[in-house]
Coordinates of C-alpha atoms and ligand atoms in Angstrom, one line a residue:
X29 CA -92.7 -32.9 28.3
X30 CA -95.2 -31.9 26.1
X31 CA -94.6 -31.2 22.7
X32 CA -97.3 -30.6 19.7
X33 CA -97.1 -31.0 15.8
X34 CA -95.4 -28.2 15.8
X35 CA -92.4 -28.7 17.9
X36 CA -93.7 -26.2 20.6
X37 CA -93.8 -27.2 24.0
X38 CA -96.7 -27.1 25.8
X39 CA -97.2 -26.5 29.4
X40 CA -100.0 -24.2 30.0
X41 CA -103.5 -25.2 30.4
X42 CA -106.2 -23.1 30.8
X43 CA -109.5 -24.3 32.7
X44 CA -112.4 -22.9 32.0
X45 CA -115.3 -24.1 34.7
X46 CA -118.6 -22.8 33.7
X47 CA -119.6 -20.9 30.4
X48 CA -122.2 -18.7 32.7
X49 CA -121.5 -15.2 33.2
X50 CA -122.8 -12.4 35.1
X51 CA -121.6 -9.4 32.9
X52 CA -122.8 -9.7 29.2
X53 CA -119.8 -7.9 27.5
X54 CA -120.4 -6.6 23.7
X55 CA -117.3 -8.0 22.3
X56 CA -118.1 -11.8 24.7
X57 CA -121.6 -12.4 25.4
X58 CA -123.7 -9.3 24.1
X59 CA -126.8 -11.6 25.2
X60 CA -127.4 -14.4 26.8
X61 CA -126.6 -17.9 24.6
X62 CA -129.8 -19.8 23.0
X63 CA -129.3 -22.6 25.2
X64 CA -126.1 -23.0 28.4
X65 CA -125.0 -26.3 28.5
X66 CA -126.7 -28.7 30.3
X67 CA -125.8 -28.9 34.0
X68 CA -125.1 -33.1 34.0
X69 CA -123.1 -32.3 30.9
X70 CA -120.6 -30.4 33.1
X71 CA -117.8 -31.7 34.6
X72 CA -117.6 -32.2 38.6
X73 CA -114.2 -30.7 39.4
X74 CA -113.3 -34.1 40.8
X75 CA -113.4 -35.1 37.0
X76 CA -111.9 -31.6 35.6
X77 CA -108.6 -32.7 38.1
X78 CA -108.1 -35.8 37.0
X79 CA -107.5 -34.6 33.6
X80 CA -105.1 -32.0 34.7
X81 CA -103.4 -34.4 36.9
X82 CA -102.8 -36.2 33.6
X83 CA -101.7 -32.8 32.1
X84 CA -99.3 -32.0 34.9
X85 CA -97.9 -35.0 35.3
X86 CA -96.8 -35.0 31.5
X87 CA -95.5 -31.3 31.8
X88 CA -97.9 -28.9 32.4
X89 CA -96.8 -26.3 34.9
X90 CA -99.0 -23.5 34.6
X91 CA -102.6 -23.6 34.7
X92 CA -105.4 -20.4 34.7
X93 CA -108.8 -21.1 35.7
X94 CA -111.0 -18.8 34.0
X95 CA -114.9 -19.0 32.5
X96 CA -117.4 -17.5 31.6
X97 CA -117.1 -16.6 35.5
X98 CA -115.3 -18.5 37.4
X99 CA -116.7 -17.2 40.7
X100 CA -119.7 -17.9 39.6
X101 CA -119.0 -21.7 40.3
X102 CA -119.3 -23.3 43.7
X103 CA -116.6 -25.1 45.3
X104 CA -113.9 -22.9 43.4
X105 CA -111.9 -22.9 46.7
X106 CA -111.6 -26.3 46.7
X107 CA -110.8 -26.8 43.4
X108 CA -108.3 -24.4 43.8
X109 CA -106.8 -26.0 46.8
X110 CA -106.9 -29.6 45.0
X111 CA -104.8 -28.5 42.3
X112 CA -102.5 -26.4 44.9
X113 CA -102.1 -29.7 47.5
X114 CA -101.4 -31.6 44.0
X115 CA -98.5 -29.4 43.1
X116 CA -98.1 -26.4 45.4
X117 CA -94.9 -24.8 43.1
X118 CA -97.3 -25.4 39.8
X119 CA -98.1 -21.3 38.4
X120 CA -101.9 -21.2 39.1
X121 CA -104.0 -17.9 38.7
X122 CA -107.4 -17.2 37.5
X123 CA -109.4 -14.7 35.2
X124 CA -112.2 -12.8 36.7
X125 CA -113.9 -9.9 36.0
X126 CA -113.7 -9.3 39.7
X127 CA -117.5 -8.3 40.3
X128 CA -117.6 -11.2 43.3
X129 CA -114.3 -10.5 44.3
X130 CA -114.7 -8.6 47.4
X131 CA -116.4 -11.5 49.0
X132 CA -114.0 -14.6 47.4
X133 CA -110.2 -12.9 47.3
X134 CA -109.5 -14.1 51.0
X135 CA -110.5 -17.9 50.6
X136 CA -109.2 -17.9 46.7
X137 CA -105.8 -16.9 48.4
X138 CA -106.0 -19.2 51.2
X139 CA -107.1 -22.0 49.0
X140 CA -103.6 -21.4 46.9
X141 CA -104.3 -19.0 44.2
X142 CA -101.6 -17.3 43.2
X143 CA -102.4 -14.4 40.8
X144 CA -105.4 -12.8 39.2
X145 CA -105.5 -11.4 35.6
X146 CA -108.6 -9.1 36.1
X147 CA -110.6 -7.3 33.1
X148 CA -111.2 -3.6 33.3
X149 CA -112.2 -1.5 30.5
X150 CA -112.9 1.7 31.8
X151 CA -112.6 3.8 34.8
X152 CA -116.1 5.3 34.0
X153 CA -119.3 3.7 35.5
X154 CA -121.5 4.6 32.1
X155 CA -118.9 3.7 29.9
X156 CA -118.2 0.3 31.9
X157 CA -122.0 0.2 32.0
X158 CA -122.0 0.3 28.1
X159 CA -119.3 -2.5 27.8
X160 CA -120.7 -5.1 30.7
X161 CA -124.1 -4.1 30.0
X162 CA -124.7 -4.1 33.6
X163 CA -123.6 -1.4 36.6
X164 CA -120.5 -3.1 37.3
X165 CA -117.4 -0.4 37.8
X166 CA -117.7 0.2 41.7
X167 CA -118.1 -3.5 42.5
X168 CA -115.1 -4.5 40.7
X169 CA -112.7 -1.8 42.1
X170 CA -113.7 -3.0 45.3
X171 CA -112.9 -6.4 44.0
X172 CA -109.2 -5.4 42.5
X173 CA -108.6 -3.4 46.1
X174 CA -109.6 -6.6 47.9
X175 CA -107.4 -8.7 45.7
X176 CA -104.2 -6.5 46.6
X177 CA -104.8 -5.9 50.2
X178 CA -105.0 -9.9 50.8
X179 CA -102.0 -10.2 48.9
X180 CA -102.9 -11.5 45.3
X181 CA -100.7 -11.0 42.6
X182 CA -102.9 -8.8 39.9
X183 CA -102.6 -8.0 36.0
X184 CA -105.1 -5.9 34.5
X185 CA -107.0 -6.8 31.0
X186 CA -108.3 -4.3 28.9
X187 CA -110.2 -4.6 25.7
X188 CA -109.8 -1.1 23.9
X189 CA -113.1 -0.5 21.4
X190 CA -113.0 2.5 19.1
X191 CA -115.1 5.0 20.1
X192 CA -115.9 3.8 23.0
X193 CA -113.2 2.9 25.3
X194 CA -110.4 4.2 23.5
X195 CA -109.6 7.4 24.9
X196 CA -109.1 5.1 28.3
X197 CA -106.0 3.7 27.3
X198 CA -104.0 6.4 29.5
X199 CA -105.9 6.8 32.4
X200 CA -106.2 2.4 33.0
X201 CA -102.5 2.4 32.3
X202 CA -101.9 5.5 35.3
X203 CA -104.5 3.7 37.2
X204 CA -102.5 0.6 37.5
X205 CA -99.2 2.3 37.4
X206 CA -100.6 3.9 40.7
X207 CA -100.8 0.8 42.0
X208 CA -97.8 -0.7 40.8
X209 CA -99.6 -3.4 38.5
X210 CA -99.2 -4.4 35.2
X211 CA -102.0 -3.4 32.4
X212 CA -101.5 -6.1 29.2
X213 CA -104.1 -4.1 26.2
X214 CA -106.3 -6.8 24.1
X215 CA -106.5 -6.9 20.8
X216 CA -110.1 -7.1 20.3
X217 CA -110.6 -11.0 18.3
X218 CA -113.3 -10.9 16.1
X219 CA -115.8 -13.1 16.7
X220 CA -119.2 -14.2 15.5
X221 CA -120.9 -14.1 19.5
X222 CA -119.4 -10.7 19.8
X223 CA -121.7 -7.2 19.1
X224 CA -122.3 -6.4 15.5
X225 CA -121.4 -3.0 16.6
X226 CA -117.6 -2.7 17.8
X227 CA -114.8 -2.4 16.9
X228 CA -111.5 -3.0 17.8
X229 CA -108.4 -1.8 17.4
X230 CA -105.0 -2.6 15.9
X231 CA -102.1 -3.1 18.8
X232 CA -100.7 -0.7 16.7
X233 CA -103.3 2.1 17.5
X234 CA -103.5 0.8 21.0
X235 CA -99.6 1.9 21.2
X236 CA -99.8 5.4 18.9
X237 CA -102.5 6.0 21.9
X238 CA -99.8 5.6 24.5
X239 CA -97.1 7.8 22.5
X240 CA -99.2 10.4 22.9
X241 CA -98.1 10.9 26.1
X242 CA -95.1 8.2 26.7
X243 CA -91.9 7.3 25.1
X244 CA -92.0 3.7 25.1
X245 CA -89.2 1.1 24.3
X246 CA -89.9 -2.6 23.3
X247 CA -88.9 -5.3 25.4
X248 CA -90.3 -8.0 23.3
X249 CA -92.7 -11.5 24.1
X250 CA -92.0 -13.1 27.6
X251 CA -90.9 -16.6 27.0
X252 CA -94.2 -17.8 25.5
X253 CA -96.2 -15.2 27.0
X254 CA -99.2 -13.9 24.4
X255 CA -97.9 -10.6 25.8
X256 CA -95.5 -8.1 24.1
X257 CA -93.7 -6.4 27.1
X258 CA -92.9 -2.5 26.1
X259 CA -91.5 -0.2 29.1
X260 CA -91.9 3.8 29.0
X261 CA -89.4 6.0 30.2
X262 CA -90.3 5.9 33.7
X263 CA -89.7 2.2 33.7
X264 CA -93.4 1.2 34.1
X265 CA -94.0 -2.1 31.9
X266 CA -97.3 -2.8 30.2
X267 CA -98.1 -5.5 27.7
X268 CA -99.8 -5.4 24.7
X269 CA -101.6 -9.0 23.7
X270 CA -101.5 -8.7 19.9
X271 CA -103.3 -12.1 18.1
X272 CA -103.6 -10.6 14.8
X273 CA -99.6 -9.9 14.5
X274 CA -98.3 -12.7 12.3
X275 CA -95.8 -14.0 14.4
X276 CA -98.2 -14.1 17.5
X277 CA -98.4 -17.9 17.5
X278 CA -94.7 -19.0 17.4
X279 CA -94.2 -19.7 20.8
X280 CA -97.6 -20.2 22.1
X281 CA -97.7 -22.8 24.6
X282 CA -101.2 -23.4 25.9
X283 CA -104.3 -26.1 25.2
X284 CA -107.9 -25.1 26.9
X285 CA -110.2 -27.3 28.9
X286 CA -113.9 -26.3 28.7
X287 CA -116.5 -27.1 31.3
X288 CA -117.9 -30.1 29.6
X289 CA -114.7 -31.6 28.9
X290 CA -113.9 -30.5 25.5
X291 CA -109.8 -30.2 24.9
X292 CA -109.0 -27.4 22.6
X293 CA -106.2 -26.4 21.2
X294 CA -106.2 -23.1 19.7
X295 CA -108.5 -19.8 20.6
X296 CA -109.4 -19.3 16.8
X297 CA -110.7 -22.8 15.7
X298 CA -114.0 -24.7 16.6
X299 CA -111.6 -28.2 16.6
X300 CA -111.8 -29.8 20.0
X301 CA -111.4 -33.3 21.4
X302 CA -113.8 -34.3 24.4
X303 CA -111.8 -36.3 27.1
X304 CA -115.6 -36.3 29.1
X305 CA -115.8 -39.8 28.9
X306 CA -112.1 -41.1 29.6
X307 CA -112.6 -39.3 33.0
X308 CA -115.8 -39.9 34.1
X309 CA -114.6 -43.6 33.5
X310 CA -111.4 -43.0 35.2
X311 CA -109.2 -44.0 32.8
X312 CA -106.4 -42.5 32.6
X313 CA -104.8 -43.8 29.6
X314 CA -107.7 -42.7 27.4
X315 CA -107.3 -39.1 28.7
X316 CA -103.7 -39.4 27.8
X317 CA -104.5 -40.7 24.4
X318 CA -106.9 -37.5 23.8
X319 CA -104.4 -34.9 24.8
X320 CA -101.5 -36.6 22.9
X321 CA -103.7 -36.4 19.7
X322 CA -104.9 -32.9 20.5
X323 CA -101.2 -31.8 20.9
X324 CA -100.5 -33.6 17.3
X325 CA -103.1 -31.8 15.8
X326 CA -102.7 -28.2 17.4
X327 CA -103.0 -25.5 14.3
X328 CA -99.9 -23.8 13.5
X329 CA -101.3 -20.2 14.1
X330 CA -104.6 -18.4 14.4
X331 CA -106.3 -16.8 11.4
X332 CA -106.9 -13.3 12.9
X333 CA -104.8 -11.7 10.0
X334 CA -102.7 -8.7 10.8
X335 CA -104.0 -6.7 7.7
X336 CA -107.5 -5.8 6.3
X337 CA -109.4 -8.3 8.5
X338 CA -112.2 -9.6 6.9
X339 CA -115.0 -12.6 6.5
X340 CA -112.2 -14.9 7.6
X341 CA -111.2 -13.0 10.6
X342 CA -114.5 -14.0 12.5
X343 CA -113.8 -17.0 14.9
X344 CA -116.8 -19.1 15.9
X345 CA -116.1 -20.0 18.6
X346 CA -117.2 -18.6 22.2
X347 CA -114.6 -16.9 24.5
X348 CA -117.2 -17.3 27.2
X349 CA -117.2 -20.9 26.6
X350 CA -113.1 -21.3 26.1
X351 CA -112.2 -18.8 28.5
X352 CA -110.1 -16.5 26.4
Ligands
SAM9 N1 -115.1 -13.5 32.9 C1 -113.7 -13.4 33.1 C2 -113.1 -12.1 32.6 O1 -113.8 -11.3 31.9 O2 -112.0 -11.7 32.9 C3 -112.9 -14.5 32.4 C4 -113.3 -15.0 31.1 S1 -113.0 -13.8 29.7 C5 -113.6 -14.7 28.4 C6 -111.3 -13.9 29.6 C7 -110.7 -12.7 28.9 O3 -111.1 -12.8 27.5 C8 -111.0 -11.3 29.4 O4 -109.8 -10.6 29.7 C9 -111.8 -10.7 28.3 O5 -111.5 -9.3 28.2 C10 -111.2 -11.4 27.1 N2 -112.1 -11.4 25.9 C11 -113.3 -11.9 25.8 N3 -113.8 -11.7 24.5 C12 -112.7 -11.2 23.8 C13 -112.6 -10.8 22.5 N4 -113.5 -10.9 21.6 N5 -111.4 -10.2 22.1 C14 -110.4 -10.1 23.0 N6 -110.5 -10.4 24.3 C15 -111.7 -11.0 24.7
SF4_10 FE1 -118.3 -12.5 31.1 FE2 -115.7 -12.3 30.9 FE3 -117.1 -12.6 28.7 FE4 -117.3 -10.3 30.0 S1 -115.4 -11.1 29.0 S2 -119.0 -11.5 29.2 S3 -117.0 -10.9 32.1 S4 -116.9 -14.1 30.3

């Protein structure tokens, strides 16, 4: 079993396989990074594995892929079958924003995925246009039909943004009710990459949003989910993924894996461990080594505060590089 400085027990890890993406969302990538890392810096997936065969053999039991875009990586099928032939009961899903689903669902699910957590932000072409910065909506409801009718298990993300996606909230959350899906809302985390020009908003507003039109009762956090499970009347459950509240880190039970090999171990901070050279050596007590140190050294909580945020709110580091 894992367990970090804390006393939490870890046994999530989240795999993020390239940093490259194909949408350049304003509160991700607004524009495309200086420099993407180096291809011969990144990881082949024979070397990502043997890392998390390490991590699953010492307690990991769930694992996301996720990116930048994932589907924009080659192979993913097979690395997605590795990990599944390794431990086919292990939780495995993936993050997309589903544009290249419509053409990869069937040999994702075939390979072993389980589940997709898929980002959608609006249910308007200009208005997804404005977020993606690209035409985008019509390809990636193809690609969340495609997911469902080969069987896929599928959450919906959405990122509210005042002013521009906010009056949304509703119509996603009937949009996956329809479908009988769950819809978990984002807290926007502010961070340095994103657009000077958002802004977020609070779960709190994300849930007056909802009341204007539901009663809704609290079920509270899912084991360590991120998500805070609420249920209206009707029974419908959505989630509501709330980083800024202040007891939002208490159970959390993940570390992240970047492309290139860097371990992290929290969303917020720029701290990470690189475990590139253990595994391209093969050695799997040096891998070991890294993640027991990483675990040691895991902050206590995030510093997305839950009031006034300010200069200290900003994270520097890259969701397209962590993977969210
Ligand atoms: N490209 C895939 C996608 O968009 O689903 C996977 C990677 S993306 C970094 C993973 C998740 O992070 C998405 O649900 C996205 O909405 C979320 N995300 C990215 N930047 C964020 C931010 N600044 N605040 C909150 N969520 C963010
Ligand atoms: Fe790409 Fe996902 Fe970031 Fe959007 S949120 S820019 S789709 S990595």
């Amino acid at each position: 079993m894992l367990i970090d400085g804390h006393g939490r027990t870890v046994d999530y890890l989240r795999v993020s396989v390239t940093e490259r993406c194909n949408f350049r969302c304003q509160y991700c990538m607004p524009e495309k990074p200086f420099s993407w890392v180096p291809r011969e810096n990144l990881l082949s997936f024979e070397e990502l594995f043997l890392f998390m065969k390490v991590a699953i053999d010492e307690g990991v039991n769930k694992i996301r892929i996720t990116g930048g875009e994932p589907l924009l990586r080659e192979g993913l099928d097979t690395f997605i079958k590795m990990i599944h032939d390794y431990k086919p009961d292990i939780d495995l899903a993936l993050t997309t924003n589903a544009f290249l689903l419509p053409q990869t669902a069937q040999k994702l699910k075939d390979a072993g995925l389980k589940r997709l957590n898929i980002s959608l932000d609006s249910l308007k072409p200009e208005v997804a246009q404005q977020i993606a910065q690209k035409d985008v909506l019509a390809q990636v409801l193809k690609g969340i039909d495609k997911a469902l009718e080969v069987g896929l298990g599928v959450k919906i993300n959405m990122v509210p943004l005042k002013g521009i996606n906010d009056n949304e909230i509703l119509d996603i959350m009937d949009y996956c009710k329809a479908r009988n899906i769950k819809v978990r809302f984002i807290e926007y985390m502010e961070n340095a990459h994103a657009s000077k020009s958002i802004e977020g908003m609070h779960g709190r507003e994300i849930l007056e949003k909802v009341k204007e039109r539901h009663t809704i009762n609290a079920l509270g956090r899912e084991g360590a989910s991120p998500s805070f499970n609420y249920v209206l009347d009707d029974g419908y459950e959505f989630g509501l993924i709330d980083p800024h509240k202040h007891d939002f880190c208490e159970n959390c039970n993940r570390i992240r894996l970047t492309a290139e090999g860097n371990l992290i171990p929290c969303l917020y901070f720029d701290e990470a461990m690189s475990i590139a050279k253990a595994v391209k050596e093969g050695d799997i007590e040096a891998a070991s080594q890294v993640l027991a140190k990483v675990l040691k050294d895991k902050p206590k909580e995030n510093r997305w505060s839950e009031d006034n945020p300010n200069e200290e709110d900003i994270s520097t580091r890259a969701f397209y590089e962590t993977g969210g």
